[in-house]
Amino acid sequence: MTIKKFIKKRNNMNIINSSKISLRFASKKRRHSAKKGLGLMNRLEKVNEKIRVLNDNQKKIAAYINNFETRLQGNKEAQMHTENEDQGHGEGDLENGICSMKFIATCLNEIEDGFYCDGIYSTDQEKHLVENRWGFDFWRSYSDGNDILAKNGSEATMEQIAWIASVSTETITRKVCEGLTLDTPFLLFLVPSKEKAAQVRSVCQHIKTKGIHTVNLHSGASLDHQVSGLKSVEPEFIVSTPERLWELVCLKAVDISTASLLVLVYSVLY
């Protein structure tokens, strides 16, 4: 074989090898693109599913509020007939009650969305905080001005904490709109441990968009750090263990003398 033939044969082999390599790369790239596209489609389907669930929740909450308004209207009309109340005064109470319920529902909705994002609620779970019977009983007792709103030795549920936080948020917002200032915490949760404090705060943090600040006070953090934190933030909600709260009160780092609502949480049930 002459040198020219040898060089020509080698060049042909190089061209063939280059073509094979190019085909392999192209095939690998197509497979990678297909897998990537499939992964994006799966993620997109999950996002769309969450959006559908949230939209369904919004519709159900709106329907529930409409039904509540109808029931509230009937109750108020009956009360006005039996007690001969002034018509203008009765209509004002009705309007205030509906506005309060709508605001509470928005708070509950934000907490519920947070439960889905945190994995506490699953997308196939038909749970809606606004439909919780205990919550309505609590709100009625709270609105009537009862000193003891609920008393039982069972575990507190996430739904109960959500209702307590939402009703308190509505009261704080209404007072601020009326021109009142809150210089001390409004709501105080007493919990037995650092872990329980974290569970309660995980519920309250979802309504931070309403201007509500929640702080945890427990022996898991240094006392100086918590004192400086209370100075920098004026919390509306405090979640604390009794021992640490007593230490901070003795140091005059926090004033709870005008707290409006006290909740004793022995345990939290998911």
PDB file of C-alpha atoms in Angstrom:
ATOM      1  CA  MET A   1       0.000   0.000   0.000  1.00  0.00           C
ATOM      2  CA  THR A   2       1.413   3.347  -1.032  1.00  0.00           C
ATOM      3  CA  ILE A   3       1.701   6.219   1.366  1.00  0.00           C
ATOM      4  CA  LYS A   4      -1.008   8.190  -0.461  1.00  0.00           C
ATOM      5  CA  LYS A   5      -3.484   5.302  -0.234  1.00  0.00           C
ATOM      6  CA  PHE A   6      -2.677   4.809   3.419  1.00  0.00           C
ATOM      7  CA  ILE A   7      -3.257   8.506   4.230  1.00  0.00           C
ATOM      8  CA  LYS A   8      -6.516   8.481   2.236  1.00  0.00           C
ATOM      9  CA  LYS A   9      -7.771   5.357   4.073  1.00  0.00           C
ATOM     10  CA  ARG A  10      -6.865   6.842   7.446  1.00  0.00           C
ATOM     11  CA  ASN A  11      -8.678  10.086   6.656  1.00  0.00           C
ATOM     12  CA  ASN A  12     -11.791   8.136   5.643  1.00  0.00           C
ATOM     13  CA  MET A  13     -11.680   6.207   8.936  1.00  0.00           C
ATOM     14  CA  ASN A  14     -11.348   9.479  10.875  1.00  0.00           C
ATOM     15  CA  ILE A  15     -14.394  10.859   9.080  1.00  0.00           C
ATOM     16  CA  ILE A  16     -16.400   7.723   9.917  1.00  0.00           C
ATOM     17  CA  ASN A  17     -15.296   7.827  13.582  1.00  0.00           C
ATOM     18  CA  SER A  18     -16.120  11.517  13.813  1.00  0.00           C
ATOM     19  CA  SER A  19     -19.573  10.839  12.374  1.00  0.00           C
ATOM     20  CA  LYS A  20     -20.166   8.055  14.912  1.00  0.00           C
ATOM     21  CA  ILE A  21     -19.055  10.281  17.784  1.00  0.00           C
ATOM     22  CA  SER A  22     -21.311  13.094  16.556  1.00  0.00           C
ATOM     23  CA  LEU A  23     -24.248  10.698  16.328  1.00  0.00           C
ATOM     24  CA  ARG A  24     -23.586   9.445  19.863  1.00  0.00           C
ATOM     25  CA  PHE A  25     -23.445  12.986  21.251  1.00  0.00           C
ATOM     26  CA  ALA A  26     -26.615  13.945  19.394  1.00  0.00           C
ATOM     27  CA  SER A  27     -28.420  10.846  20.674  1.00  0.00           C
ATOM     28  CA  LYS A  28     -27.260  11.476  24.245  1.00  0.00           C
ATOM     29  CA  LYS A  29     -28.322  15.113  23.996  1.00  0.00           C
ATOM     30  CA  ARG A  30     -31.772  14.108  22.749  1.00  0.00           C
ATOM     31  CA  ARG A  31     -32.210  11.638  25.637  1.00  0.00           C
ATOM     32  CA  HIS A  32     -31.077  14.271  28.152  1.00  0.00           C
ATOM     33  CA  SER A  33     -33.445  16.854  26.679  1.00  0.00           C
ATOM     34  CA  ALA A  34     -36.307  14.348  26.795  1.00  0.00           C
ATOM     35  CA  LYS A  35     -35.631  13.546  30.477  1.00  0.00           C
ATOM     36  CA  LYS A  36     -35.293  17.228  31.315  1.00  0.00           C
ATOM     37  CA  GLY A  37     -38.514  18.008  29.490  1.00  0.00           C
ATOM     38  CA  LEU A  38     -40.293  15.187  31.316  1.00  0.00           C
ATOM     39  CA  GLY A  39     -39.010  16.462  34.668  1.00  0.00           C
ATOM     40  CA  LEU A  40     -40.203  19.987  33.899  1.00  0.00           C
ATOM     41  CA  MET A  41     -43.600  18.655  32.881  1.00  0.00           C
ATOM     42  CA  ASN A  42     -43.908  16.685  36.136  1.00  0.00           C
ATOM     43  CA  ARG A  43     -42.993  19.729  38.212  1.00  0.00           C
ATOM     44  CA  LEU A  44     -45.364  21.887  36.200  1.00  0.00           C
ATOM     45  CA  GLU A  45     -48.182  19.391  36.779  1.00  0.00           C
ATOM     46  CA  LYS A  46     -47.531  19.451  40.542  1.00  0.00           C
ATOM     47  CA  VAL A  47     -47.557  23.258  40.583  1.00  0.00           C
ATOM     48  CA  ASN A  48     -50.790  23.324  38.566  1.00  0.00           C
ATOM     49  CA  GLU A  49     -52.333  20.794  40.951  1.00  0.00           C
ATOM     50  CA  LYS A  50     -51.482  22.995  43.962  1.00  0.00           C
ATOM     51  CA  ILE A  51     -52.925  26.016  42.171  1.00  0.00           C
ATOM     52  CA  ARG A  52     -56.138  24.096  41.463  1.00  0.00           C
ATOM     53  CA  VAL A  53     -56.388  23.056  45.131  1.00  0.00           C
ATOM     54  CA  LEU A  54     -55.858  26.623  46.335  1.00  0.00           C
ATOM     55  CA  ASN A  55     -58.438  27.951  43.862  1.00  0.00           C
ATOM     56  CA  ASP A  56     -60.943  25.343  45.041  1.00  0.00           C
ATOM     57  CA  ASN A  57     -60.255  26.358  48.637  1.00  0.00           C
ATOM     58  CA  GLN A  58     -60.854  30.011  47.767  1.00  0.00           C
ATOM     59  CA  LYS A  59     -64.214  29.166  46.174  1.00  0.00           C
ATOM     60  CA  LYS A  60     -65.306  27.013  49.119  1.00  0.00           C
ATOM     61  CA  ILE A  61     -64.313  29.685  51.621  1.00  0.00           C
ATOM     62  CA  ALA A  62     -66.211  32.348  49.653  1.00  0.00           C
ATOM     63  CA  ALA A  63     -69.312  30.130  49.565  1.00  0.00           C
ATOM     64  CA  TYR A  64     -68.984  29.415  53.278  1.00  0.00           C
ATOM     65  CA  ILE A  65     -68.745  33.137  54.068  1.00  0.00           C
ATOM     66  CA  ASN A  66     -71.858  33.816  51.988  1.00  0.00           C
ATOM     67  CA  ASN A  67     -73.746  31.124  53.902  1.00  0.00           C
ATOM     68  CA  PHE A  68     -72.460  32.555  57.163  1.00  0.00           C
ATOM     69  CA  GLU A  69     -73.676  36.032  56.185  1.00  0.00           C
ATOM     70  CA  THR A  70     -77.123  34.625  55.475  1.00  0.00           C
ATOM     71  CA  ARG A  71     -77.261  32.839  58.849  1.00  0.00           C
ATOM     72  CA  LEU A  72     -75.953  35.892  60.659  1.00  0.00           C
ATOM     73  CA  GLN A  73     -78.558  38.081  58.957  1.00  0.00           C
ATOM     74  CA  GLY A  74     -81.338  35.761  60.121  1.00  0.00           C
ATOM     75  CA  ASN A  75     -80.009  35.642  63.687  1.00  0.00           C
ATOM     76  CA  LYS A  76     -79.725  39.413  63.873  1.00  0.00           C
ATOM     77  CA  GLU A  77     -83.209  39.962  62.521  1.00  0.00           C
ATOM     78  CA  ALA A  78     -84.656  37.567  65.099  1.00  0.00           C
ATOM     79  CA  GLN A  79     -82.738  39.285  67.876  1.00  0.00           C
ATOM     80  CA  MET A  80     -83.921  42.694  66.732  1.00  0.00           C
ATOM     81  CA  HIS A  81     -87.562  41.569  66.835  1.00  0.00           C
ATOM     82  CA  THR A  82     -87.311  39.989  70.274  1.00  0.00           C
ATOM     83  CA  GLU A  83     -85.309  42.742  71.965  1.00  0.00           C
ATOM     84  CA  ASN A  84     -86.760  45.709  69.997  1.00  0.00           C
ATOM     85  CA  GLU A  85     -83.320  47.078  69.262  1.00  0.00           C
ATOM     86  CA  ASP A  86     -82.789  50.196  67.280  1.00  0.00           C
ATOM     87  CA  GLN A  87     -82.694  49.385  63.553  1.00  0.00           C
ATOM     88  CA  GLY A  88     -79.637  51.477  62.731  1.00  0.00           C
ATOM     89  CA  HIS A  89     -77.681  50.035  65.642  1.00  0.00           C
ATOM     90  CA  GLY A  90     -78.591  46.473  64.647  1.00  0.00           C
ATOM     91  CA  GLU A  91     -77.496  47.001  61.053  1.00  0.00           C
ATOM     92  CA  GLY A  92     -74.165  48.394  62.270  1.00  0.00           C
ATOM     93  CA  ASP A  93     -73.557  45.322  64.432  1.00  0.00           C
ATOM     94  CA  LEU A  94     -74.404  43.074  61.496  1.00  0.00           C
ATOM     95  CA  GLU A  95     -72.012  44.863  59.184  1.00  0.00           C
ATOM     96  CA  ASN A  96     -69.211  44.776  61.770  1.00  0.00           C
ATOM     97  CA  GLY A  97     -69.769  41.066  62.356  1.00  0.00           C
ATOM     98  CA  ILE A  98     -69.582  40.273  58.625  1.00  0.00           C
ATOM     99  CA  CYS A  99     -66.446  42.393  58.160  1.00  0.00           C
ATOM    100  CA  SER A 100     -64.788  40.702  61.133  1.00  0.00           C
ATOM    101  CA  MET A 101     -65.611  37.254  59.793  1.00  0.00           C
ATOM    102  CA  LYS A 102     -64.258  38.109  56.349  1.00  0.00           C
ATOM    103  CA  PHE A 103     -60.973  39.311  57.836  1.00  0.00           C
ATOM    104  CA  ILE A 104     -60.693  36.238  60.048  1.00  0.00           C
ATOM    105  CA  ALA A 105     -61.357  34.071  56.987  1.00  0.00           C
ATOM    106  CA  THR A 106     -58.488  35.718  55.092  1.00  0.00           C
ATOM    107  CA  CYS A 107     -56.158  35.002  58.021  1.00  0.00           C
ATOM    108  CA  LEU A 108     -57.307  31.386  58.183  1.00  0.00           C
ATOM    109  CA  ASN A 109     -56.852  31.087  54.429  1.00  0.00           C
ATOM    110  CA  GLU A 110     -53.239  32.290  54.647  1.00  0.00           C
ATOM    111  CA  ILE A 111     -52.517  29.852  57.470  1.00  0.00           C
ATOM    112  CA  GLU A 112     -54.168  27.030  55.502  1.00  0.00           C
ATOM    113  CA  ASP A 113     -52.031  27.805  52.446  1.00  0.00           C
ATOM    114  CA  GLY A 114     -49.007  27.673  54.734  1.00  0.00           C
ATOM    115  CA  PHE A 115     -50.110  24.260  56.047  1.00  0.00           C
ATOM    116  CA  TYR A 116     -50.180  22.947  52.464  1.00  0.00           C
ATOM    117  CA  CYS A 117     -46.732  24.400  51.724  1.00  0.00           C
ATOM    118  CA  ASP A 118     -45.312  22.967  54.979  1.00  0.00           C
ATOM    119  CA  GLY A 119     -46.791  19.528  54.256  1.00  0.00           C
ATOM    120  CA  ILE A 120     -49.092  19.574  57.294  1.00  0.00           C
ATOM    121  CA  TYR A 121     -52.037  19.320  54.891  1.00  0.00           C
ATOM    122  CA  SER A 122     -51.868  17.162  51.763  1.00  0.00           C
ATOM    123  CA  THR A 123     -53.508  18.072  48.437  1.00  0.00           C
ATOM    124  CA  ASP A 124     -55.912  15.120  48.699  1.00  0.00           C
ATOM    125  CA  GLN A 125     -57.052  16.184  52.165  1.00  0.00           C
ATOM    126  CA  GLU A 126     -60.428  17.908  52.431  1.00  0.00           C
ATOM    127  CA  LYS A 127     -59.713  20.192  55.373  1.00  0.00           C
ATOM    128  CA  HIS A 128     -60.706  23.836  55.620  1.00  0.00           C
ATOM    129  CA  LEU A 129     -59.935  25.907  58.690  1.00  0.00           C
ATOM    130  CA  VAL A 130     -62.882  28.223  58.127  1.00  0.00           C
ATOM    131  CA  GLU A 131     -65.283  25.291  58.563  1.00  0.00           C
ATOM    132  CA  ASN A 132     -63.915  24.295  61.973  1.00  0.00           C
ATOM    133  CA  ARG A 133     -66.800  24.101  64.455  1.00  0.00           C
ATOM    134  CA  TRP A 134     -64.588  24.750  67.484  1.00  0.00           C
ATOM    135  CA  GLY A 135     -63.377  27.946  65.882  1.00  0.00           C
ATOM    136  CA  PHE A 136     -66.870  29.391  65.557  1.00  0.00           C
ATOM    137  CA  ASP A 137     -67.663  28.481  69.160  1.00  0.00           C
ATOM    138  CA  PHE A 138     -64.433  30.159  70.262  1.00  0.00           C
ATOM    139  CA  TRP A 139     -65.177  33.301  68.248  1.00  0.00           C
ATOM    140  CA  ARG A 140     -68.714  33.527  69.690  1.00  0.00           C
ATOM    141  CA  SER A 141     -67.437  33.185  73.248  1.00  0.00           C
ATOM    142  CA  TYR A 142     -64.650  35.681  72.551  1.00  0.00           C
ATOM    143  CA  SER A 143     -67.086  38.208  71.044  1.00  0.00           C
ATOM    144  CA  ASP A 144     -69.386  37.868  74.056  1.00  0.00           C
ATOM    145  CA  GLY A 145     -66.514  38.930  76.319  1.00  0.00           C
ATOM    146  CA  ASN A 146     -66.293  35.738  78.365  1.00  0.00           C
ATOM    147  CA  ASP A 147     -63.236  35.529  80.611  1.00  0.00           C
ATOM    148  CA  ILE A 148     -62.710  31.793  80.103  1.00  0.00           C
ATOM    149  CA  LEU A 149     -63.237  30.928  76.448  1.00  0.00           C
ATOM    150  CA  ALA A 150     -62.337  27.240  76.496  1.00  0.00           C
ATOM    151  CA  LYS A 151     -61.260  24.774  79.149  1.00  0.00           C
ATOM    152  CA  ASN A 152     -60.169  21.208  78.529  1.00  0.00           C
ATOM    153  CA  GLY A 153     -57.210  18.996  79.268  1.00  0.00           C
ATOM    154  CA  SER A 154     -56.826  17.627  75.764  1.00  0.00           C
ATOM    155  CA  GLU A 155     -54.105  18.477  73.272  1.00  0.00           C
ATOM    156  CA  ALA A 156     -54.437  21.719  71.342  1.00  0.00           C
ATOM    157  CA  THR A 157     -54.793  21.199  67.609  1.00  0.00           C
ATOM    158  CA  MET A 158     -53.144  23.255  64.889  1.00  0.00           C
ATOM    159  CA  GLU A 159     -56.643  24.321  63.810  1.00  0.00           C
ATOM    160  CA  GLN A 160     -57.438  25.692  67.278  1.00  0.00           C
ATOM    161  CA  ILE A 161     -54.183  27.663  67.395  1.00  0.00           C
ATOM    162  CA  ALA A 162     -54.926  28.992  63.897  1.00  0.00           C
ATOM    163  CA  TRP A 163     -58.367  30.249  64.992  1.00  0.00           C
ATOM    164  CA  ILE A 164     -57.011  31.855  68.170  1.00  0.00           C
ATOM    165  CA  ALA A 165     -54.274  33.635  66.205  1.00  0.00           C
ATOM    166  CA  SER A 166     -56.687  34.766  63.464  1.00  0.00           C
ATOM    167  CA  VAL A 167     -59.315  36.142  65.859  1.00  0.00           C
ATOM    168  CA  SER A 168     -56.595  37.972  67.807  1.00  0.00           C
ATOM    169  CA  THR A 169     -55.191  39.409  64.568  1.00  0.00           C
ATOM    170  CA  GLU A 170     -58.625  40.751  63.618  1.00  0.00           C
ATOM    171  CA  THR A 171     -58.961  42.483  67.003  1.00  0.00           C
ATOM    172  CA  ILE A 172     -55.471  44.015  66.787  1.00  0.00           C
ATOM    173  CA  THR A 173     -56.080  45.275  63.240  1.00  0.00           C
ATOM    174  CA  ARG A 174     -59.442  46.775  64.201  1.00  0.00           C
ATOM    175  CA  LYS A 175     -57.941  48.583  67.217  1.00  0.00           C
ATOM    176  CA  VAL A 176     -55.132  50.011  65.093  1.00  0.00           C
ATOM    177  CA  CYS A 177     -57.661  51.229  62.509  1.00  0.00           C
ATOM    178  CA  GLU A 178     -59.532  52.957  65.339  1.00  0.00           C
ATOM    179  CA  GLY A 179     -56.356  54.854  66.242  1.00  0.00           C
ATOM    180  CA  LEU A 180     -55.378  52.827  69.294  1.00  0.00           C
ATOM    181  CA  THR A 181     -51.776  51.819  69.930  1.00  0.00           C
ATOM    182  CA  LEU A 182     -50.666  48.495  71.381  1.00  0.00           C
ATOM    183  CA  ASP A 183     -47.395  48.870  73.279  1.00  0.00           C
ATOM    184  CA  THR A 184     -47.550  45.464  74.939  1.00  0.00           C
ATOM    185  CA  PRO A 185     -48.206  41.918  73.671  1.00  0.00           C
ATOM    186  CA  PHE A 186     -51.855  41.131  72.963  1.00  0.00           C
ATOM    187  CA  LEU A 187     -51.728  37.325  72.926  1.00  0.00           C
ATOM    188  CA  LEU A 188     -49.645  35.118  75.208  1.00  0.00           C
ATOM    189  CA  PHE A 189     -49.131  31.388  74.669  1.00  0.00           C
ATOM    190  CA  LEU A 190     -47.644  29.467  77.608  1.00  0.00           C
ATOM    191  CA  VAL A 191     -46.057  26.202  76.479  1.00  0.00           C
ATOM    192  CA  PRO A 192     -44.159  23.497  78.366  1.00  0.00           C
ATOM    193  CA  SER A 193     -41.069  23.240  76.138  1.00  0.00           C
ATOM    194  CA  LYS A 194     -38.957  24.713  73.356  1.00  0.00           C
ATOM    195  CA  GLU A 195     -40.360  22.174  70.886  1.00  0.00           C
ATOM    196  CA  LYS A 196     -43.974  23.126  71.635  1.00  0.00           C
ATOM    197  CA  ALA A 197     -43.071  26.791  71.279  1.00  0.00           C
ATOM    198  CA  ALA A 198     -41.707  26.110  67.795  1.00  0.00           C
ATOM    199  CA  GLN A 199     -44.930  24.312  66.811  1.00  0.00           C
ATOM    200  CA  VAL A 200     -47.128  27.185  67.937  1.00  0.00           C
ATOM    201  CA  ARG A 201     -44.936  29.774  66.232  1.00  0.00           C
ATOM    202  CA  SER A 202     -45.019  27.764  62.987  1.00  0.00           C
ATOM    203  CA  VAL A 203     -48.758  28.507  62.844  1.00  0.00           C
ATOM    204  CA  CYS A 204     -48.542  32.187  63.759  1.00  0.00           C
ATOM    205  CA  GLN A 205     -45.748  32.952  61.302  1.00  0.00           C
ATOM    206  CA  HIS A 206     -48.135  32.498  58.360  1.00  0.00           C
ATOM    207  CA  ILE A 207     -49.998  35.720  59.249  1.00  0.00           C
ATOM    208  CA  LYS A 208     -46.873  37.849  59.451  1.00  0.00           C
ATOM    209  CA  THR A 209     -48.142  39.578  56.292  1.00  0.00           C
ATOM    210  CA  LYS A 210     -50.867  41.108  58.490  1.00  0.00           C
ATOM    211  CA  GLY A 211     -48.206  42.905  60.531  1.00  0.00           C
ATOM    212  CA  ILE A 212     -48.207  40.363  63.358  1.00  0.00           C
ATOM    213  CA  HIS A 213     -44.857  39.572  64.964  1.00  0.00           C
ATOM    214  CA  THR A 214     -44.411  36.448  67.079  1.00  0.00           C
ATOM    215  CA  VAL A 215     -41.417  35.725  69.325  1.00  0.00           C
ATOM    216  CA  ASN A 216     -40.399  32.537  71.098  1.00  0.00           C
ATOM    217  CA  LEU A 217     -39.029  32.734  74.626  1.00  0.00           C
ATOM    218  CA  HIS A 218     -37.435  29.610  76.091  1.00  0.00           C
ATOM    219  CA  SER A 219     -34.268  28.360  77.743  1.00  0.00           C
ATOM    220  CA  GLY A 220     -32.896  27.107  74.423  1.00  0.00           C
ATOM    221  CA  ALA A 221     -31.562  30.615  73.677  1.00  0.00           C
ATOM    222  CA  SER A 222     -29.468  32.950  75.817  1.00  0.00           C
ATOM    223  CA  LEU A 223     -31.284  35.390  78.061  1.00  0.00           C
ATOM    224  CA  ASP A 224     -29.318  38.385  76.733  1.00  0.00           C
ATOM    225  CA  HIS A 225     -30.202  37.476  73.144  1.00  0.00           C
ATOM    226  CA  GLN A 226     -33.914  37.341  73.952  1.00  0.00           C
ATOM    227  CA  VAL A 227     -33.783  40.618  75.911  1.00  0.00           C
ATOM    228  CA  SER A 228     -32.186  42.411  72.953  1.00  0.00           C
ATOM    229  CA  GLY A 229     -34.702  40.780  70.605  1.00  0.00           C
ATOM    230  CA  LEU A 230     -37.633  42.097  72.650  1.00  0.00           C
ATOM    231  CA  LYS A 231     -36.135  45.580  72.533  1.00  0.00           C
ATOM    232  CA  SER A 232     -35.775  45.530  68.744  1.00  0.00           C
ATOM    233  CA  VAL A 233     -39.208  44.042  68.045  1.00  0.00           C
ATOM    234  CA  GLU A 234     -42.492  44.837  69.749  1.00  0.00           C
ATOM    235  CA  PRO A 235     -44.314  41.508  69.326  1.00  0.00           C
ATOM    236  CA  GLU A 236     -48.073  41.184  69.240  1.00  0.00           C
ATOM    237  CA  PHE A 237     -47.830  37.464  70.080  1.00  0.00           C
ATOM    238  CA  ILE A 238     -45.499  35.836  72.609  1.00  0.00           C
ATOM    239  CA  VAL A 239     -44.929  32.086  72.844  1.00  0.00           C
ATOM    240  CA  SER A 240     -43.006  31.271  76.015  1.00  0.00           C
ATOM    241  CA  THR A 241     -42.232  28.700  78.635  1.00  0.00           C
ATOM    242  CA  PRO A 242     -43.317  29.809  82.145  1.00  0.00           C
ATOM    243  CA  GLU A 243     -39.775  29.805  83.596  1.00  0.00           C
ATOM    244  CA  ARG A 244     -38.239  31.995  80.886  1.00  0.00           C
ATOM    245  CA  LEU A 245     -41.203  34.370  80.909  1.00  0.00           C
ATOM    246  CA  TRP A 246     -40.852  34.838  84.662  1.00  0.00           C
ATOM    247  CA  GLU A 247     -37.140  35.634  84.266  1.00  0.00           C
ATOM    248  CA  LEU A 248     -37.849  38.259  81.603  1.00  0.00           C
ATOM    249  CA  VAL A 249     -40.689  39.809  83.613  1.00  0.00           C
ATOM    250  CA  CYS A 250     -38.398  40.111  86.652  1.00  0.00           C
ATOM    251  CA  LEU A 251     -35.819  41.848  84.444  1.00  0.00           C
ATOM    252  CA  LYS A 252     -38.586  44.142  83.148  1.00  0.00           C
ATOM    253  CA  ALA A 253     -37.683  43.082  79.631  1.00  0.00           C
ATOM    254  CA  VAL A 254     -41.319  42.416  78.771  1.00  0.00           C
ATOM    255  CA  ASP A 255     -44.614  43.794  80.075  1.00  0.00           C
ATOM    256  CA  ILE A 256     -47.566  41.409  80.058  1.00  0.00           C
ATOM    257  CA  SER A 257     -49.764  43.346  82.477  1.00  0.00           C
ATOM    258  CA  THR A 258     -52.169  44.384  79.700  1.00  0.00           C
ATOM    259  CA  ALA A 259     -52.157  41.174  77.668  1.00  0.00           C
ATOM    260  CA  SER A 260     -55.694  40.525  76.455  1.00  0.00           C
ATOM    261  CA  LEU A 261     -55.615  36.779  75.858  1.00  0.00           C
ATOM    262  CA  LEU A 262     -53.762  33.953  77.627  1.00  0.00           C
ATOM    263  CA  VAL A 263     -53.609  30.461  76.139  1.00  0.00           C
ATOM    264  CA  LEU A 264     -52.151  27.489  78.041  1.00  0.00           C
ATOM    265  CA  VAL A 265     -50.879  24.891  75.596  1.00  0.00           C
ATOM    266  CA  TYR A 266     -49.947  21.577  77.178  1.00  0.00           C
ATOM    267  CA  SER A 267     -49.341  19.799  73.903  1.00  0.00           C
ATOM    268  CA  VAL A 268     -49.891  20.327  70.168  1.00  0.00           C
ATOM    269  CA  LEU A 269     -51.642  17.719  68.035  1.00  0.00           C
ATOM    270  CA  TYR A 270     -50.989  17.724  64.283  1.00  0.00           C
TER     271      TYR A 270
END
